[in-house]
Amino acid sequence: IYAKAVSIGIGIIDPVEIDRINILQASLLSMTMAVDNLDPRPDCLLIDGTFGISSDLPQKPIPKGDALSISIAAASIIAKVTRDRLMERYHDYFPQFDFPKHKGYPTKAHKQAIQKFGCCPIHRRSFKGVKEYL
């Protein structure tokens, strides 16, 4: 994807902001940030989902867009791989959670680590499975 893309933009929202504005709004904000980081800027946007983002560019929300558009699918892969790599780097700071194994998803092992060690600064405190251990 990186070898063929004209441009790639990344947007990252920290856990405190996700808890403050909710996961949907954080997703839309991160997409807006990613678009703002594109160079060159596109002529129009294809958005995965039913909501548009805050942008002056023409846009088309497409439900299940990652299955219907190669561009949306590529953006979804970039977002997932970026998040997975970020979670792997968090392991250096919070090794007790073994983020490289589950990437922060609520697996049995991750839930057990939260029960044993409590939450760390990157846990989203409003999420089920985390808020119960604050």
Tab-separated table of C-alpha atoms in Angstrom:
chain	number	residue	atom	x	y	z
A	1	ILE	CA	0.000	0.000	0.000
A	2	TYR	CA	2.774	2.433	0.933
A	3	ALA	CA	4.598	1.703	-2.324
A	4	LYS	CA	1.538	2.406	-4.505
A	5	ALA	CA	-0.386	5.119	-2.617
A	6	VAL	CA	-0.232	8.708	-3.845
A	7	SER	CA	-0.389	9.868	-0.225
A	8	ILE	CA	-1.129	8.424	3.201
A	9	GLY	CA	-2.369	10.346	6.215
A	10	ILE	CA	-2.531	9.103	9.783
A	11	GLY	CA	-4.683	10.432	12.618
A	12	ILE	CA	-4.275	9.250	16.203
A	13	ILE	CA	-6.534	10.129	19.121
A	14	ASP	CA	-5.318	9.517	22.664
A	15	PRO	CA	-7.349	7.428	25.147
A	16	VAL	CA	-8.354	10.426	27.290
A	17	GLU	CA	-9.920	12.109	24.258
A	18	ILE	CA	-11.652	8.871	23.229
A	19	ASP	CA	-13.206	8.639	26.687
A	20	ARG	CA	-14.185	12.315	26.548
A	21	ILE	CA	-15.886	12.367	23.126
A	22	ASN	CA	-16.775	8.640	22.602
A	23	ILE	CA	-15.362	6.103	20.170
A	24	LEU	CA	-17.497	7.149	17.176
A	25	GLN	CA	-16.550	10.826	17.452
A	26	ALA	CA	-12.909	9.844	18.035
A	27	SER	CA	-12.967	7.694	14.889
A	28	LEU	CA	-14.388	10.547	12.841
A	29	LEU	CA	-11.865	12.972	14.323
A	30	SER	CA	-8.965	10.627	13.551
A	31	MET	CA	-10.205	10.330	9.958
A	32	THR	CA	-10.317	14.134	9.743
A	33	MET	CA	-6.753	14.306	11.067
A	34	ALA	CA	-5.657	11.652	8.557
A	35	VAL	CA	-7.187	13.650	5.696
A	36	ASP	CA	-5.493	16.819	6.960
A	37	ASN	CA	-2.176	14.915	6.824
A	38	LEU	CA	-2.561	13.928	3.156
A	39	ASP	CA	-0.174	15.523	0.701
A	40	PRO	CA	-1.254	15.941	-1.978
A	41	ARG	CA	-4.848	16.435	-0.884
A	42	PRO	CA	-7.432	14.349	-2.706
A	43	ASP	CA	-10.203	15.741	-4.886
A	44	CYS	CA	-12.864	13.944	-2.861
A	45	LEU	CA	-13.191	11.541	0.064
A	46	LEU	CA	-14.726	8.110	0.336
A	47	ILE	CA	-15.628	7.553	3.981
A	48	ASP	CA	-16.090	4.106	5.489
A	49	GLY	CA	-19.427	4.215	7.324
A	50	THR	CA	-22.586	6.252	7.415
A	51	PHE	CA	-21.174	9.523	8.742
A	52	GLY	CA	-19.153	12.180	7.004
A	53	ILE	CA	-16.213	13.977	8.576
A	54	SER	CA	-15.406	17.625	9.161
A	55	SER	CA	-13.733	18.601	5.895
A	56	ASP	CA	-14.204	21.119	3.121
A	57	LEU	CA	-13.553	18.360	0.577
A	58	PRO	CA	-16.472	16.673	-1.195
A	59	GLN	CA	-17.151	13.328	0.469
A	60	LYS	CA	-19.288	10.246	0.199
A	61	PRO	CA	-19.944	8.033	3.227
A	62	ILE	CA	-20.207	4.390	2.159
A	63	PRO	CA	-21.581	1.832	4.633
A	64	LYS	CA	-19.328	-1.256	4.621
A	65	GLY	CA	-17.000	0.763	2.397
A	66	ASP	CA	-13.979	-1.392	3.186
A	67	ALA	CA	-15.686	-4.231	1.301
A	68	LEU	CA	-16.728	-2.004	-1.609
A	69	SER	CA	-13.756	0.287	-2.253
A	70	ILE	CA	-10.095	-0.620	-2.652
A	71	SER	CA	-9.139	2.854	-1.376
A	72	ILE	CA	-11.223	2.474	1.772
A	73	ALA	CA	-9.916	-1.063	2.279
A	74	ALA	CA	-6.333	0.198	1.973
A	75	ALA	CA	-7.017	3.004	4.462
A	76	SER	CA	-8.537	0.485	6.875
A	77	ILE	CA	-5.446	-1.709	6.608
A	78	ILE	CA	-3.139	1.276	7.191
A	79	ALA	CA	-5.182	2.275	10.262
A	80	LYS	CA	-5.164	-1.263	11.681
A	81	VAL	CA	-1.457	-1.843	11.102
A	82	THR	CA	-0.622	1.587	12.553
A	83	ARG	CA	-2.653	0.823	15.679
A	84	ASP	CA	-1.124	-2.644	16.019
A	85	ARG	CA	2.398	-1.211	15.767
A	86	LEU	CA	1.559	1.449	18.337
A	87	MET	CA	0.277	-1.227	20.705
A	88	GLU	CA	3.496	-3.200	20.227
A	89	ARG	CA	5.516	-0.102	21.173
A	90	TYR	CA	3.415	0.374	24.310
A	91	HIS	CA	4.808	-2.969	25.451
A	92	ASP	CA	8.097	-1.188	26.242
A	93	TYR	CA	6.249	0.931	28.824
A	94	PHE	CA	3.639	-1.546	30.047
A	95	PRO	CA	5.075	-5.063	29.566
A	96	GLN	CA	2.719	-6.605	32.123
A	97	PHE	CA	-0.148	-6.297	29.610
A	98	ASP	CA	1.624	-8.152	26.772
A	99	PHE	CA	0.149	-5.849	24.130
A	100	PRO	CA	2.052	-7.516	21.246
A	101	LYS	CA	-0.100	-10.630	21.732
A	102	HIS	CA	-3.574	-9.082	21.722
A	103	LYS	CA	-2.997	-5.469	20.547
A	104	GLY	CA	-5.310	-4.199	23.290
A	105	TYR	CA	-8.360	-6.154	22.205
A	106	PRO	CA	-10.396	-7.615	25.082
A	107	THR	CA	-9.002	-11.136	25.001
A	108	LYS	CA	-9.149	-13.347	28.066
A	109	ALA	CA	-5.434	-12.722	28.740
A	110	HIS	CA	-5.863	-8.949	28.467
A	111	LYS	CA	-8.836	-8.975	30.820
A	112	GLN	CA	-6.846	-11.055	33.301
A	113	ALA	CA	-3.944	-8.589	33.126
A	114	ILE	CA	-6.301	-5.686	33.863
A	115	GLN	CA	-7.730	-7.601	36.834
A	116	LYS	CA	-4.224	-8.338	38.134
A	117	PHE	CA	-2.443	-5.025	37.444
A	118	GLY	CA	-5.271	-2.517	37.112
A	119	CYS	CA	-5.410	-0.017	34.257
A	120	CYS	CA	-2.495	1.776	32.672
A	121	PRO	CA	-2.590	5.266	31.092
A	122	ILE	CA	-3.474	3.978	27.620
A	123	HIS	CA	-6.581	2.078	28.728
A	124	ARG	CA	-9.814	3.708	27.681
A	125	ARG	CA	-11.531	4.122	31.008
A	126	SER	CA	-15.069	4.382	29.609
A	127	PHE	CA	-14.851	0.935	27.990
A	128	LYS	CA	-16.483	-2.164	29.427
A	129	GLY	CA	-13.849	-4.440	30.904
A	130	VAL	CA	-11.746	-1.477	31.970
A	131	LYS	CA	-14.066	0.842	33.889
A	132	GLU	CA	-14.924	-1.971	36.274
A	133	TYR	CA	-11.314	-1.993	37.544
A	134	LEU	CA	-10.755	1.697	38.179
